[in-house]
């Protein structure tokens, strides 16, 4: 592997947070998330971080594809990785939002770049998509509260073509021209592991205000994928989306529902 991913430094930084974590960087794979889910189904449940320089069948939420250009130069290549680990929170609701909060705060700590959260966990900048997050879980043992969770994250680092994308892309180098995938991986993993620990202990509640501070849908008119129109009132304590419609307040928990703002961000 030629690319400098600073695996030794990263391993040393992460060891105190998740001692058994195994790091792996591959040049190409179908999908880092598919691979960790396959391993989980084979009974391989150790904490794992799998980074890919190219994915041939990257996956997004709602069965969508996550494309990555095969020959992107290393300096502008996207960051694509999956983190797999056993987790046993008291309440799983809001996990994907909590992960979004953690990544958004790492990519734009002060908020000056305008990195916002679009429910449940896309990261947007001025209504363009910077980062997508896919969360899947596998059962560990029947009747156990613990599950193996696979968190797949894709971040646009350099310019990306808008062709075929539902949402126009944003990329990190718009405001951090020197940023690389390896640098960003190192920045976001330690806070992500800490936030996963916080979520396991206390659920979504400590993330609710942090989400609200970056919630791009709150206060905007929205359309749901079933055609319902309404006004977004933010998210509840369990991470559910609150939408005021003609029939009253609807709480949307299903990750199968997608939601779009009706007009561009002011
Ligand atoms: C979405 O936008 O709907 C989620 C996109 C998630 C993409 C990442 S890239 C690394 C990991 N492997 C995948 O196949 N998907 C996730």
Tab-separated table of C-alpha atoms and ligand atoms in Angstrom:
chain	number	residue	atom	x	y	z
A	1	UNK	CA	0.000	0.000	0.000
A	2	UNK	CA	1.732	3.139	-1.224
A	3	UNK	CA	-0.555	5.826	0.153
A	4	UNK	CA	0.463	7.283	3.491
A	5	UNK	CA	-2.437	6.561	5.825
A	6	UNK	CA	-0.311	6.899	8.998
A	7	UNK	CA	-1.662	3.576	10.250
A	8	UNK	CA	0.877	3.286	13.085
A	9	UNK	CA	0.141	6.775	14.408
A	10	UNK	CA	-3.581	6.225	14.033
A	11	UNK	CA	-3.422	2.858	15.794
A	12	UNK	CA	-1.524	4.461	18.695
A	13	UNK	CA	-4.081	7.267	18.986
A	14	UNK	CA	-7.044	4.911	18.884
A	15	UNK	CA	-5.705	2.148	21.128
A	16	UNK	CA	-6.653	3.886	24.405
A	17	UNK	CA	-10.172	4.431	23.099
A	18	UNK	CA	-10.799	0.994	21.572
A	19	UNK	CA	-7.922	-1.362	22.474
A	20	UNK	CA	-8.849	-4.282	20.219
A	21	UNK	CA	-9.392	-2.186	17.067
A	22	UNK	CA	-7.729	-3.601	13.947
A	23	UNK	CA	-6.895	-1.180	11.129
A	24	UNK	CA	-6.783	-2.171	7.495
A	25	UNK	CA	-6.318	-0.087	4.338
A	26	UNK	CA	-7.080	-1.661	0.957
A	27	UNK	CA	-6.570	-0.286	-2.561
A	28	UNK	CA	-9.905	-1.597	-3.817
A	29	UNK	CA	-12.946	-3.441	-2.530
A	30	UNK	CA	-16.621	-3.660	-3.450
A	31	UNK	CA	-17.705	-1.816	-0.313
A	32	UNK	CA	-16.059	-1.460	3.074
A	33	UNK	CA	-19.478	-1.760	4.729
A	34	UNK	CA	-20.419	-4.869	2.738
A	35	UNK	CA	-17.114	-6.456	3.740
A	36	UNK	CA	-17.526	-5.768	7.479
A	37	UNK	CA	-21.140	-6.999	7.351
A	38	UNK	CA	-19.982	-10.203	5.593
A	39	UNK	CA	-17.376	-10.711	8.317
A	40	UNK	CA	-19.972	-10.094	11.023
A	41	UNK	CA	-22.293	-12.682	9.473
A	42	UNK	CA	-19.306	-15.095	9.515
A	43	UNK	CA	-18.991	-14.526	13.256
A	44	UNK	CA	-16.062	-12.085	13.073
A	45	UNK	CA	-17.106	-9.456	15.572
A	46	UNK	CA	-13.837	-7.840	16.600
A	47	UNK	CA	-13.655	-4.042	16.298
A	48	UNK	CA	-12.395	-3.220	12.798
A	49	UNK	CA	-11.586	-0.139	10.767
A	50	UNK	CA	-11.545	-0.794	7.036
A	51	UNK	CA	-10.450	2.023	4.715
A	52	UNK	CA	-10.635	1.746	0.914
A	53	UNK	CA	-8.974	3.907	-1.712
A	54	UNK	CA	-11.579	2.776	-4.235
A	55	UNK	CA	-14.928	0.997	-3.959
A	56	UNK	CA	-16.462	-0.807	-6.923
A	57	UNK	CA	-19.918	-1.122	-5.355
A	58	UNK	CA	-20.127	1.540	-2.652
A	59	UNK	CA	-23.544	1.697	-1.025
A	60	UNK	CA	-25.621	4.520	0.407
A	61	UNK	CA	-28.870	4.676	2.359
A	62	UNK	CA	-32.158	3.573	0.836
A	63	UNK	CA	-30.420	1.163	-1.550
A	64	UNK	CA	-28.629	3.948	-3.376
A	65	UNK	CA	-25.105	3.665	-4.782
A	66	UNK	CA	-22.137	5.655	-3.487
A	67	UNK	CA	-19.884	6.189	-6.491
A	68	UNK	CA	-16.166	6.906	-6.335
A	69	UNK	CA	-14.018	7.723	-9.369
A	70	UNK	CA	-11.422	4.987	-9.891
A	71	UNK	CA	-8.550	7.236	-10.913
A	72	UNK	CA	-8.977	10.192	-8.596
A	73	UNK	CA	-5.503	11.504	-7.687
A	74	UNK	CA	-4.646	10.757	-4.086
A	75	UNK	CA	-4.663	14.428	-3.064
A	76	UNK	CA	-8.342	14.807	-3.983
A	77	UNK	CA	-9.625	11.235	-3.459
A	78	UNK	CA	-12.648	10.863	-1.169
A	79	UNK	CA	-12.402	9.342	2.277
A	80	UNK	CA	-14.263	6.010	2.407
A	81	UNK	CA	-14.211	3.763	5.425
A	82	UNK	CA	-16.289	1.590	7.691
A	83	UNK	CA	-15.924	1.103	11.406
A	84	UNK	CA	-17.340	-2.087	12.882
A	85	UNK	CA	-17.714	-2.682	16.598
A	86	UNK	CA	-19.985	-4.372	19.123
A	87	UNK	CA	-22.276	-1.870	20.835
A	88	UNK	CA	-24.980	-2.226	23.465
A	89	UNK	CA	-26.652	1.139	24.030
A	90	UNK	CA	-29.714	1.250	26.260
A	91	UNK	CA	-31.639	2.748	23.349
A	92	UNK	CA	-30.577	2.581	19.722
A	93	UNK	CA	-32.751	5.492	18.573
A	94	UNK	CA	-30.774	8.367	17.178
A	95	UNK	CA	-27.465	6.510	16.660
A	96	UNK	CA	-27.170	7.603	13.036
A	97	UNK	CA	-27.861	11.225	13.990
A	98	UNK	CA	-25.259	11.089	16.779
A	99	UNK	CA	-22.653	9.827	14.306
A	100	UNK	CA	-23.565	12.673	11.940
A	101	UNK	CA	-23.131	15.204	14.751
A	102	UNK	CA	-19.708	13.828	15.629
A	103	UNK	CA	-18.445	13.877	12.031
A	104	UNK	CA	-19.887	17.351	11.316
A	105	UNK	CA	-18.157	18.775	14.403
A	106	UNK	CA	-14.833	17.220	13.353
A	107	UNK	CA	-15.049	18.517	9.784
A	108	UNK	CA	-16.118	22.011	10.811
A	109	UNK	CA	-15.466	22.529	14.540
A	110	UNK	CA	-16.458	26.180	14.722
A	111	UNK	CA	-19.333	25.930	12.261
A	112	UNK	CA	-17.741	28.681	10.163
A	113	UNK	CA	-17.770	26.527	7.014
A	114	UNK	CA	-21.513	25.984	7.374
A	115	UNK	CA	-21.438	22.168	7.646
A	116	UNK	CA	-25.037	21.315	8.490
A	117	UNK	CA	-26.944	18.124	9.266
A	118	UNK	CA	-29.750	17.035	7.025
A	119	UNK	CA	-31.891	14.442	8.824
A	120	UNK	CA	-31.096	11.750	9.514
A	121	UNK	CA	-27.369	12.018	8.926
A	122	UNK	CA	-26.248	13.609	5.672
A	123	UNK	CA	-23.750	16.441	6.005
A	124	UNK	CA	-24.628	19.357	3.770
A	125	UNK	CA	-22.985	22.678	2.962
A	126	UNK	CA	-25.391	25.209	1.429
A	127	UNK	CA	-27.732	22.354	0.462
A	128	UNK	CA	-24.923	20.408	-1.245
A	129	UNK	CA	-23.820	17.032	0.092
A	130	UNK	CA	-20.392	16.775	1.686
A	131	UNK	CA	-20.642	13.438	3.455
A	132	UNK	CA	-22.925	10.404	3.607
A	133	UNK	CA	-23.245	7.923	6.456
A	134	UNK	CA	-24.648	4.412	6.289
A	135	UNK	CA	-25.316	2.504	9.516
A	136	UNK	CA	-26.101	-1.186	9.582
A	137	UNK	CA	-26.186	-3.714	12.398
A	138	UNK	CA	-25.838	-7.460	12.700
A	139	UNK	CA	-27.090	-9.599	15.579
A	140	UNK	CA	-24.394	-10.997	17.828
A	141	UNK	CA	-26.382	-13.491	19.835
A	142	UNK	CA	-30.097	-14.112	19.978
A	143	UNK	CA	-31.707	-12.144	22.820
A	144	UNK	CA	-28.548	-10.149	23.468
A	145	UNK	CA	-28.859	-6.354	23.601
A	146	UNK	CA	-25.444	-6.108	21.999
A	147	UNK	CA	-25.209	-5.817	18.220
A	148	UNK	CA	-22.328	-5.454	15.799
A	149	UNK	CA	-22.698	-2.038	14.243
A	150	UNK	CA	-21.052	-1.096	10.960
A	151	UNK	CA	-20.720	2.645	10.400
A	152	UNK	CA	-19.820	3.470	6.798
A	153	UNK	CA	-18.690	7.011	6.067
A	154	UNK	CA	-17.889	8.714	2.760
A	155	UNK	CA	-16.525	12.271	2.685
A	156	UNK	CA	-15.864	14.274	-0.493
A	157	UNK	CA	-12.375	15.694	-0.105
A	158	UNK	CA	-11.708	17.175	-3.551
A	159	UNK	CA	-14.016	18.358	-6.350
A	160	UNK	CA	-16.598	15.856	-7.432
A	161	UNK	CA	-18.780	15.826	-10.549
A	162	UNK	CA	-22.471	16.347	-10.008
A	163	UNK	CA	-23.539	13.963	-12.826
A	164	UNK	CA	-26.123	11.465	-11.679
A	165	UNK	CA	-26.217	12.719	-8.092
A	166	UNK	CA	-29.561	13.540	-6.449
A	167	UNK	CA	-27.932	16.315	-4.468
A	168	UNK	CA	-25.122	18.473	-5.836
A	169	UNK	CA	-21.793	17.726	-4.130
A	170	UNK	CA	-19.770	19.851	-1.744
A	171	UNK	CA	-16.170	19.034	-0.857
A	172	UNK	CA	-13.857	19.781	2.039
A	173	UNK	CA	-11.112	21.399	-0.033
A	174	UNK	CA	-13.531	24.251	-0.775
A	175	UNK	CA	-12.455	25.684	2.587
A	176	UNK	CA	-9.461	23.479	3.473
A	177	UNK	CA	-7.449	23.221	0.228
A	178	UNK	CA	-4.679	21.138	1.837
A	179	UNK	CA	-6.970	18.506	3.396
A	180	UNK	CA	-6.498	14.865	2.399
A	181	UNK	CA	-8.502	11.730	3.157
A	182	UNK	CA	-5.779	10.399	5.471
A	183	UNK	CA	-5.684	13.653	7.438
A	184	UNK	CA	-9.446	13.740	7.847
A	185	UNK	CA	-9.621	10.091	8.935
A	186	UNK	CA	-7.161	10.855	11.712
A	187	UNK	CA	-9.099	13.919	12.809
A	188	UNK	CA	-12.529	12.391	12.978
A	189	UNK	CA	-11.901	8.930	14.440
A	190	UNK	CA	-10.904	9.774	18.043
A	191	UNK	CA	-13.954	12.038	18.597
A	192	UNK	CA	-16.164	9.486	16.851
A	193	UNK	CA	-15.046	6.700	19.204
A	194	UNK	CA	-15.599	8.967	22.200
A	195	UNK	CA	-19.051	9.934	20.932
A	196	UNK	CA	-19.967	6.286	20.381
A	197	UNK	CA	-19.069	5.658	24.026
A	198	UNK	CA	-21.233	8.591	25.075
A	199	UNK	CA	-24.105	7.305	22.952
A	200	UNK	CA	-23.783	3.795	24.429
A	201	UNK	CA	-24.045	5.290	27.914
A	202	UNK	CA	-26.650	8.004	27.466
A	203	UNK	CA	-28.332	7.563	24.083
A	204	UNK	CA	-29.222	10.495	21.822
A	205	UNK	CA	-30.084	12.991	24.592
A	206	UNK	CA	-26.572	14.555	24.870
A	207	UNK	CA	-26.521	14.934	21.086
A	208	UNK	CA	-29.914	16.626	20.696
A	209	UNK	CA	-28.711	20.214	21.178
A	210	UNK	CA	-25.603	19.558	19.119
A	211	UNK	CA	-27.803	18.280	16.285
A	212	UNK	CA	-30.166	21.249	16.630
A	213	UNK	CA	-27.245	23.671	16.287
A	214	UNK	CA	-26.582	22.342	12.772
A	215	UNK	CA	-30.047	21.172	11.726
A	216	UNK	CA	-30.568	22.453	8.181
A	217	UNK	CA	-34.229	21.387	7.917
A	218	UNK	CA	-35.540	22.987	11.106
A	219	UNK	CA	-37.747	25.960	10.267
A	220	UNK	CA	-38.006	25.036	6.575
A	221	UNK	CA	-40.855	23.713	4.450
A	222	UNK	CA	-40.158	20.104	3.495
A	223	UNK	CA	-41.529	17.324	1.315
A	224	UNK	CA	-41.374	13.698	2.470
A	225	UNK	CA	-40.749	10.827	0.055
A	226	UNK	CA	-44.427	9.813	0.325
A	227	UNK	CA	-45.386	13.268	-1.005
A	228	UNK	CA	-46.499	14.705	2.370
A	229	UNK	CA	-45.680	18.388	2.723
A	230	UNK	CA	-45.092	20.188	5.976
A	231	UNK	CA	-42.943	22.486	8.054
A	232	UNK	CA	-39.973	20.985	9.897
A	233	UNK	CA	-39.857	21.649	13.633
A	234	UNK	CA	-36.520	19.928	14.227
A	235	UNK	CA	-35.831	16.570	15.876
A	236	UNK	CA	-37.116	15.052	19.119
A	237	UNK	CA	-35.175	13.528	22.030
A	238	UNK	CA	-34.982	10.170	20.259
A	239	UNK	CA	-33.771	11.643	16.965
A	240	UNK	CA	-37.196	11.513	15.307
A	241	UNK	CA	-37.968	14.195	12.708
A	242	UNK	CA	-40.838	16.499	13.661
A	243	UNK	CA	-42.913	17.751	10.747
A	244	UNK	CA	-46.033	19.910	11.141
A	245	UNK	CA	-48.466	18.904	8.365
A	246	UNK	CA	-52.086	19.726	7.595
A	247	UNK	CA	-52.998	16.643	9.721
A	248	UNK	CA	-50.952	17.750	12.747
A	249	UNK	CA	-47.462	17.009	14.016
A	250	UNK	CA	-45.921	13.913	12.428
A	251	UNK	CA	-42.931	12.196	14.028
A	252	UNK	CA	-40.825	10.376	11.496
A	253	UNK	CA	-38.550	7.653	12.764
A	254	UNK	CA	-38.231	5.411	9.755
A	255	UNK	CA	-34.908	5.532	7.991
A	256	UNK	CA	-36.843	4.413	4.906
A	257	UNK	CA	-38.398	7.878	4.630
A	258	UNK	CA	-36.431	10.600	2.904
A	259	UNK	CA	-37.087	14.288	3.240
A	260	UNK	CA	-36.114	17.290	1.117
A	261	UNK	CA	-36.354	21.022	1.742
A	262	UNK	CA	-38.852	22.628	-0.676
A	263	UNK	CA	-36.727	25.718	-1.361
A	264	UNK	CA	-33.013	26.450	-1.411
A	265	UNK	CA	-31.389	27.498	1.864
A	266	UNK	CA	-31.820	31.248	2.554
B	1	LIG	C1	-25.461	7.847	1.907
B	1	LIG	O1	-25.128	8.943	1.493
B	1	LIG	O2	-26.606	7.407	1.710
B	1	LIG	C2	-24.463	7.024	2.665
B	1	LIG	C3	-23.162	6.878	1.918
B	1	LIG	C4	-22.146	6.051	2.672
B	1	LIG	C5	-20.908	5.821	1.847
B	1	LIG	C6	-19.848	5.106	2.618
B	1	LIG	S1	-18.331	5.045	1.732
B	1	LIG	C7	-17.697	3.885	2.886
B	1	LIG	C8	-18.818	2.935	3.229
B	1	LIG	N1	-18.898	1.850	2.283
B	1	LIG	C9	-20.021	1.896	1.569
B	1	LIG	O3	-20.337	1.084	0.682
B	1	LIG	N2	-20.778	2.918	1.965
B	1	LIG	C10	-20.153	3.676	3.023
